[in-house]
């Protein structure tokens, strides 16, 4: 029997797991499947700002793996991949064990490369609170809330992308007594149209968040040095800078793009190793650029499940064609949100309501015990 190994339980793989679970329950003969991922749940990043703001408990923002594996023969190894040898069909795990595969699918997401960031911003490893891995951030956040009970905190969010913006406003809502600064490095919501950028800027201003178009250059105890030479007093620097490709891909033998992400074709298949697939933030389409976002990772899930199934049964693969524009919803902390779709944007409580519905709906798809039927 062929062995399919799934690396990571990201947004696409939870759909692959659900699909295989359903096929198994309907009597299909599945391949031997092993899932390698370090946590028994997937913390859904889209709801993390709502968790930070205090709208959700952590448990409401997670997709538990257990229901996706229950009643199936899918084996779960609670570990992380440390190395991949694509030519010899082998992965090495953090605990040193080695696993052979016939087919491989990678959905491990992007990382915040501590080593690289330390070179750019000395002291960040010791003093920064990183938003990735998101599971670790989710666990550590209550400590910041507890700290805020005993002192008036000064928080700096480093990163002017969607995550940094949403987190700054979420922190403001949760910790009304804290001083919140957003360091954008000169680019605020750079991937958004001008109208949405203006709405975001206004929203930050209205919430008394200091927006500095400056970059962090060094971190020490209680202080962030800025590229301009200024110093910012700061108790908690929250690091929401862009994410990088995982380092273990470098020696994998897989074709990678210039930033080190797995190069895949329109069928989500490695351009160098046809028995390897990749989806979500860890991958990079060679035929057309696709933004790294949870929205696109989710959309890749059904196509990945179809193509893995087709490849393993010797059928033709189908190209995955995600839409050019997606609906992006940025929460503003206080149950308000900004929406953008292509050049259009809007904001208000109704946008938050919509985001809340979409996010809860996504989680619910994996929580319902419909596999027990
Ligand atoms: C605070 C925050 C808010 C965000 N909000 C949004 C939003 O509202 N909308 C949006 O579109 N995007 C949002 N994003 C971006 C979004 O999180 C990512 O684009 C998305 O998570 C990518 O999904 P993925 O499936 O590729 O990987 P991930 O969601 O990162 O999943 C990776 C999986 O692989 C596992 N894994 C990691 N390393 C290994 C390893 N070495 N071995 C085995 N398993 C491993 C992880 O545990 C996890 O299960 C946000 C990001 C952050 C930080």
Coordinates of C-alpha atoms and ligand atoms in Angstrom, one line a residue:
X1 CA 0.0 0.0 0.0
X2 CA 1.3 3.5 -0.9
X3 CA 2.2 5.7 2.0
X4 CA 1.0 9.4 1.9
X5 CA 2.7 11.6 4.5
X6 CA 1.1 15.0 5.4
X7 CA 3.4 17.6 6.9
X8 CA 1.6 20.1 9.1
X9 CA -2.1 20.5 9.9
X10 CA -2.5 23.9 8.2
X11 CA -5.7 25.3 6.6
X12 CA -5.4 23.1 3.5
X13 CA -4.5 19.8 5.3
X14 CA -7.5 20.0 7.7
X15 CA -9.6 19.8 4.5
X16 CA -7.6 16.9 3.2
X17 CA -8.0 15.1 6.5
X18 CA -11.7 15.7 6.5
X19 CA -12.0 14.4 2.9
X20 CA -10.0 11.2 3.6
X21 CA -12.0 10.6 6.8
X22 CA -15.2 10.9 4.8
X23 CA -13.9 8.6 2.0
X24 CA -12.9 6.0 4.6
X25 CA -16.3 6.1 6.3
X26 CA -17.9 5.5 2.9
X27 CA -15.9 2.4 2.5
X28 CA -13.1 3.6 0.1
X29 CA -9.8 1.9 0.5
X30 CA -7.5 4.7 1.6
X31 CA -3.8 4.8 1.2
X32 CA -1.7 4.5 4.3
X33 CA -1.7 8.1 5.7
X34 CA 0.5 9.6 8.3
X35 CA 0.1 13.1 9.6
X36 CA 3.1 14.9 11.2
X37 CA 2.2 18.0 13.2
X38 CA 3.3 19.2 16.6
X39 CA -0.1 20.2 18.1
X40 CA -3.3 18.3 18.7
X41 CA -5.2 21.3 17.3
X42 CA -4.8 24.1 14.7
X43 CA -5.2 27.6 16.1
X44 CA -7.1 29.5 13.4
X45 CA -5.2 32.7 12.9
X46 CA -8.2 34.7 11.6
X47 CA -9.7 34.6 15.0
X48 CA -6.5 35.3 17.0
X49 CA -7.1 39.1 17.0
X50 CA -10.6 38.4 18.4
X51 CA -9.0 36.2 21.0
X52 CA -6.5 39.0 21.9
X53 CA -9.3 41.5 22.1
X54 CA -11.2 39.2 24.5
X55 CA -14.1 38.3 22.2
X56 CA -13.2 34.6 22.1
X57 CA -11.7 32.1 24.4
X58 CA -8.8 30.3 23.0
X59 CA -10.8 27.0 22.7
X60 CA -13.3 28.8 20.4
X61 CA -10.5 29.5 17.9
X62 CA -9.1 26.0 17.4
X63 CA -9.7 23.1 15.0
X64 CA -9.2 20.0 17.0
X65 CA -7.5 17.2 15.1
X66 CA -9.2 14.4 17.1
X67 CA -12.6 14.5 15.2
X68 CA -10.7 14.6 11.9
X69 CA -8.8 11.5 12.7
X70 CA -11.4 9.5 14.7
X71 CA -12.7 6.4 13.2
X72 CA -10.1 6.4 10.4
X73 CA -6.8 4.7 10.0
X74 CA -4.9 7.9 9.7
X75 CA -1.9 7.9 12.0
X76 CA -0.8 11.1 13.7
X77 CA 2.8 11.6 14.9
X78 CA 3.0 14.5 17.3
X79 CA 6.3 15.9 16.0
X80 CA 7.8 18.4 13.6
X81 CA 9.7 17.8 10.4
X82 CA 13.4 18.7 10.8
X83 CA 14.7 17.7 7.4
X84 CA 13.4 16.4 4.1
X85 CA 15.2 14.4 1.4
X86 CA 12.8 14.6 -1.5
X87 CA 15.0 12.5 -3.8
X88 CA 15.0 9.6 -1.4
X89 CA 11.4 10.0 -0.2
X90 CA 12.4 10.5 3.5
X91 CA 11.6 12.9 6.3
X92 CA 13.5 13.3 9.5
X93 CA 11.6 14.4 12.6
X94 CA 12.7 16.6 15.5
X95 CA 13.1 13.5 17.7
X96 CA 15.6 12.1 15.1
X97 CA 13.3 9.4 13.8
X98 CA 13.1 8.8 10.0
X99 CA 10.0 8.2 8.0
X100 CA 9.8 7.0 4.3
X101 CA 6.9 8.0 2.0
X102 CA 5.7 7.4 -1.5
X103 CA 3.7 10.7 -1.6
X104 CA 4.2 13.8 0.4
X105 CA 2.1 16.9 1.0
X106 CA 3.5 20.0 2.7
X107 CA 1.3 22.5 4.5
X108 CA 3.5 23.7 7.4
X109 CA 3.0 27.4 6.8
X110 CA 5.6 30.1 7.0
X111 CA 7.8 30.9 10.0
X112 CA 9.3 33.9 11.8
X113 CA 13.0 33.0 11.3
X114 CA 14.5 33.9 14.7
X115 CA 18.1 33.7 13.5
X116 CA 17.5 36.0 10.6
X117 CA 15.4 38.5 12.6
X118 CA 18.1 38.6 15.3
X119 CA 20.7 39.6 12.7
X120 CA 18.4 42.4 11.6
X121 CA 17.2 43.5 15.0
X122 CA 19.7 42.4 17.8
X123 CA 17.9 41.5 21.0
X124 CA 14.6 40.5 19.4
X125 CA 15.1 36.9 20.3
X126 CA 15.4 37.6 24.0
X127 CA 12.9 40.5 24.3
X128 CA 10.3 40.0 21.6
X129 CA 7.0 38.3 21.8
X130 CA 6.7 36.6 18.4
X131 CA 3.3 36.0 16.8
X132 CA 4.5 32.8 15.2
X133 CA 4.3 29.9 16.0
X134 CA 0.8 31.1 16.6
X135 CA 0.1 28.3 19.1
X136 CA 2.9 29.6 21.3
X137 CA 1.7 33.1 21.0
X138 CA -1.9 32.1 21.9
X139 CA -0.5 30.4 25.1
X140 CA 1.7 33.4 26.1
X141 CA -0.8 36.2 25.5
X142 CA -2.7 35.7 28.9
X143 CA 0.6 36.5 30.6
X144 CA 0.6 39.9 29.0
X145 CA -3.0 40.4 30.1
X146 CA -2.0 39.4 33.7
X147 CA 1.0 41.7 33.6
X148 CA -1.3 44.6 32.6
X149 CA -3.2 44.1 35.9
X150 CA -0.2 45.2 37.9
X151 CA 1.3 48.0 35.8
X152 CA 0.4 50.4 33.0
X153 CA 1.9 48.6 30.0
X154 CA 3.7 50.1 27.0
X155 CA 3.3 47.9 24.1
X156 CA 4.9 48.2 20.6
X157 CA 3.6 46.1 17.8
X158 CA 6.3 45.7 15.1
X159 CA 4.9 45.2 11.6
X160 CA 2.5 47.2 9.5
X161 CA 0.9 44.3 7.7
X162 CA -2.6 42.9 8.4
X163 CA -1.5 40.9 11.5
X164 CA 0.2 43.9 13.1
X165 CA -2.7 46.2 12.4
X166 CA -5.3 43.9 13.8
X167 CA -3.2 43.0 16.8
X168 CA -2.5 46.6 17.7
X169 CA -6.3 47.4 17.7
X170 CA -7.1 44.2 19.5
X171 CA -4.5 45.1 22.3
X172 CA -6.0 48.5 22.5
X173 CA -9.5 47.0 23.1
X174 CA -8.3 44.5 25.6
X175 CA -5.9 46.7 27.5
X176 CA -7.5 50.2 27.5
X177 CA -4.9 51.6 29.9
X178 CA -1.9 50.5 27.8
X179 CA 0.1 52.8 25.5
X180 CA 0.1 51.1 22.1
X181 CA 2.5 52.0 19.3
X182 CA 2.5 50.5 15.8
X183 CA 5.9 50.5 14.0
X184 CA 5.1 50.1 10.4
X185 CA 8.6 50.3 8.9
X186 CA 7.1 52.9 6.4
X187 CA 4.5 50.6 5.0
X188 CA 1.0 50.4 6.4
X189 CA -1.3 47.7 5.0
X190 CA 0.9 47.8 1.9
X191 CA -1.1 45.0 0.1
X192 CA -4.4 46.9 0.5
X193 CA -5.8 49.5 -1.9
X194 CA -5.4 53.2 -1.0
X195 CA -9.0 53.6 0.2
X196 CA -8.6 50.7 2.7
X197 CA -5.3 52.0 3.8
X198 CA -6.9 55.4 4.6
X199 CA -9.7 53.6 6.6
X200 CA -7.1 51.7 8.6
X201 CA -5.1 54.8 9.4
X202 CA -8.2 56.5 10.6
X203 CA -9.2 53.5 12.7
X204 CA -5.8 53.4 14.3
X205 CA -5.9 57.2 15.0
X206 CA -9.4 57.0 16.5
X207 CA -8.2 54.3 18.9
X208 CA -5.3 56.4 20.2
X209 CA -2.7 54.1 18.7
X210 CA 0.6 55.9 17.9
X211 CA 1.6 54.9 14.3
X212 CA 5.3 55.5 13.6
X213 CA 6.6 54.9 10.0
X214 CA 9.9 53.8 11.6
X215 CA 11.6 50.4 12.0
X216 CA 12.8 48.6 15.1
X217 CA 16.6 48.2 14.9
X218 CA 17.5 46.8 18.4
X219 CA 15.8 45.5 21.5
X220 CA 17.0 45.9 25.1
X221 CA 15.2 45.4 28.4
X222 CA 12.3 47.9 28.4
X223 CA 13.4 49.7 25.2
X224 CA 13.2 49.5 21.4
X225 CA 15.8 51.4 19.4
X226 CA 14.4 52.7 16.1
X227 CA 16.1 53.1 12.7
X228 CA 15.7 56.9 13.0
X229 CA 17.8 56.9 16.1
X230 CA 14.9 57.5 18.4
X231 CA 14.2 55.2 21.4
X232 CA 10.8 53.9 22.4
X233 CA 10.1 52.8 26.0
X234 CA 8.4 49.5 25.7
X235 CA 7.5 46.6 28.1
X236 CA 6.2 44.2 25.5
X237 CA 7.4 44.3 21.9
X238 CA 5.0 42.2 19.9
X239 CA 6.8 40.9 16.7
X240 CA 4.4 40.8 13.8
X241 CA 6.9 41.2 11.0
X242 CA 6.5 39.2 7.7
X243 CA 7.1 35.5 7.7
X244 CA 9.8 33.5 6.0
X245 CA 10.2 30.0 4.5
X246 CA 11.1 27.2 6.9
X247 CA 14.9 26.6 7.0
X248 CA 14.6 22.8 6.5
X249 CA 13.5 23.3 2.9
X250 CA 16.9 24.6 1.9
X251 CA 18.5 21.1 2.0
X252 CA 15.4 19.2 0.8
X253 CA 16.3 19.1 -2.9
X254 CA 12.9 20.5 -3.8
X255 CA 12.8 23.4 -6.3
X256 CA 12.3 26.6 -4.3
X257 CA 11.5 30.1 -5.3
X258 CA 13.9 33.0 -4.6
X259 CA 12.6 33.4 -1.0
X260 CA 13.0 29.6 -0.3
X261 CA 9.3 28.6 -0.6
X262 CA 8.3 25.3 -2.3
X263 CA 7.8 26.0 -6.0
X264 CA 4.6 24.4 -7.2
X265 CA 2.6 24.4 -10.4
X266 CA -1.1 25.2 -10.9
X267 CA -2.0 21.7 -9.6
X268 CA -0.1 22.4 -6.3
X269 CA 2.6 19.9 -7.3
X270 CA 6.3 20.5 -6.8
X271 CA 7.9 21.6 -10.1
X272 CA 10.9 19.3 -9.4
X273 CA 9.4 16.3 -7.6
X274 CA 6.0 15.1 -9.0
X275 CA 5.3 13.0 -5.9
X276 CA 5.4 16.0 -3.6
X277 CA 2.6 18.6 -3.2
X278 CA 2.5 21.8 -1.2
X279 CA -0.2 24.4 -0.4
X280 CA -0.6 27.5 1.7
X281 CA 2.1 29.9 2.9
X282 CA 4.9 27.3 2.5
X283 CA 4.3 27.2 -1.2
X284 CA 4.8 29.5 -4.1
X285 CA 3.0 29.2 -7.5
X286 CA 5.3 29.5 -10.4
X287 CA 2.5 30.2 -12.9
X288 CA 1.0 33.2 -11.1
X289 CA 1.8 35.0 -7.9
X290 CA -0.6 34.3 -5.1
X291 CA -0.6 36.3 -1.8
X292 CA 0.4 34.4 1.4
X293 CA -2.8 34.5 3.4
X294 CA -5.1 32.3 5.3
X295 CA -7.8 33.0 2.8
X296 CA -5.8 31.6 -0.1
X297 CA -4.6 28.7 2.1
X298 CA -8.2 27.8 2.8
X299 CA -9.1 28.0 -0.8
X300 CA -6.3 25.6 -1.8
X301 CA -7.6 22.9 0.5
X302 CA -10.3 21.4 -1.7
X303 CA -8.0 21.5 -4.8
X304 CA -5.2 19.8 -2.8
X305 CA -7.5 17.1 -1.5
X306 CA -8.8 16.4 -5.1
X307 CA -5.4 16.4 -6.6
X308 CA -3.8 14.1 -4.0
X309 CA -6.7 11.7 -4.4
X310 CA -6.3 11.9 -8.2
X311 CA -2.5 11.5 -8.2
X312 CA -2.7 8.5 -5.8
X313 CA -5.2 6.8 -8.0
X314 CA -3.5 7.6 -11.3
X315 CA -6.0 10.1 -12.5
X316 CA -5.5 13.4 -14.2
X317 CA -4.9 16.5 -11.9
X318 CA -6.8 19.7 -12.2
X319 CA -5.4 23.2 -12.0
X320 CA -6.4 25.2 -9.0
X321 CA -7.6 28.7 -10.0
X322 CA -8.1 30.9 -7.0
X323 CA -9.9 34.2 -7.6
X324 CA -7.7 37.3 -8.4
X325 CA -9.5 39.2 -5.5
X326 CA -10.5 37.9 -2.2
X327 CA -12.6 39.5 0.5
X328 CA -10.1 40.7 3.2
X329 CA -11.6 41.6 6.6
X330 CA -9.5 43.5 9.1
X331 CA -10.9 43.6 12.6
X332 CA -10.5 46.8 14.6
X333 CA -10.6 45.4 18.1
X334 CA -13.9 46.8 19.2
X335 CA -16.3 44.7 17.0
X336 CA -15.7 47.0 14.1
X337 CA -13.9 45.9 10.9
X338 CA -12.6 47.1 7.6
X339 CA -13.4 45.2 4.4
X340 CA -11.6 45.3 1.2
X341 CA -12.2 43.5 -2.1
X342 CA -10.1 44.6 -5.1
X343 CA -10.3 48.5 -5.2
X344 CA -13.4 48.6 -3.0
X345 CA -13.6 49.0 0.8
X346 CA -16.1 49.5 3.5
X347 CA -16.2 49.5 7.3
X348 CA -18.5 49.2 10.3
X349 CA -20.0 46.9 12.8
X350 CA -21.6 44.9 10.0
X351 CA -18.2 44.0 8.6
X352 CA -17.2 42.6 12.0
X353 CA -20.4 40.7 12.2
X354 CA -19.7 39.2 8.7
X355 CA -16.1 38.3 9.7
X356 CA -17.3 36.7 12.9
X357 CA -19.8 34.6 11.0
X358 CA -17.3 33.5 8.4
X359 CA -14.6 32.7 11.0
X360 CA -17.0 30.8 13.3
X361 CA -18.4 29.0 10.3
X362 CA -15.0 27.8 9.2
X363 CA -14.2 26.4 12.6
X364 CA -17.6 24.8 12.9
X365 CA -17.1 22.8 9.7
X366 CA -14.4 20.9 11.6
X367 CA -16.1 20.8 15.0
X368 CA -19.4 19.1 14.0
X369 CA -19.2 15.4 14.7
X370 CA -20.8 14.7 11.3
X371 CA -18.2 11.9 10.9
X372 CA -20.0 9.9 13.5
X373 CA -23.0 9.2 11.3
Ligands
LIG1 C1 -2.2 37.3 14.1 C2 -2.5 36.9 12.7 C3 -3.7 37.1 12.1 C4 -4.0 36.7 10.8 N1 -5.2 37.0 10.3 C5 -5.4 36.6 9.0 C6 -6.7 36.8 8.5 O1 -7.6 37.4 9.1 N2 -6.9 36.4 7.2 C7 -6.0 35.8 6.4 O2 -6.2 35.5 5.3 N3 -4.7 35.6 7.0 C8 -4.5 35.9 8.2 N4 -3.2 35.7 8.8 C9 -2.2 35.0 7.9 C10 -2.5 33.5 8.1 O3 -2.3 33.1 9.4 C11 -1.6 32.6 7.2 O4 -1.5 33.1 5.9 C12 -2.1 31.2 7.3 O5 -2.0 30.7 8.6 C13 -1.3 30.3 6.4 O6 -1.9 29.0 6.5 P1 -1.1 27.7 6.2 O7 -2.2 26.6 6.1 O8 -0.2 27.8 5.1 O9 -0.2 27.5 7.5 P2 -0.5 27.6 9.0 O10 -1.8 28.1 9.3 O11 0.7 28.3 9.6 O12 -0.4 26.0 9.5 C14 0.8 25.4 9.6 C15 0.7 24.0 10.3 O13 1.9 23.3 10.2 C16 2.4 22.9 11.5 N5 3.8 22.9 11.4 C17 4.6 24.0 11.4 N6 5.9 23.7 11.3 C18 5.9 22.3 11.2 C19 6.9 21.3 11.0 N7 8.2 21.7 11.0 N8 6.6 20.0 11.0 C20 5.2 19.7 11.0 N9 4.2 20.6 11.2 C21 4.6 21.8 11.3 C22 1.7 23.9 12.4 O14 1.6 23.5 13.7 C23 0.4 24.1 11.7 O15 -0.5 23.0 12.1 C24 -2.9 36.1 10.1 C25 -1.7 35.9 10.7 C26 -1.5 36.2 12.0 C27 -0.1 36.0 12.6

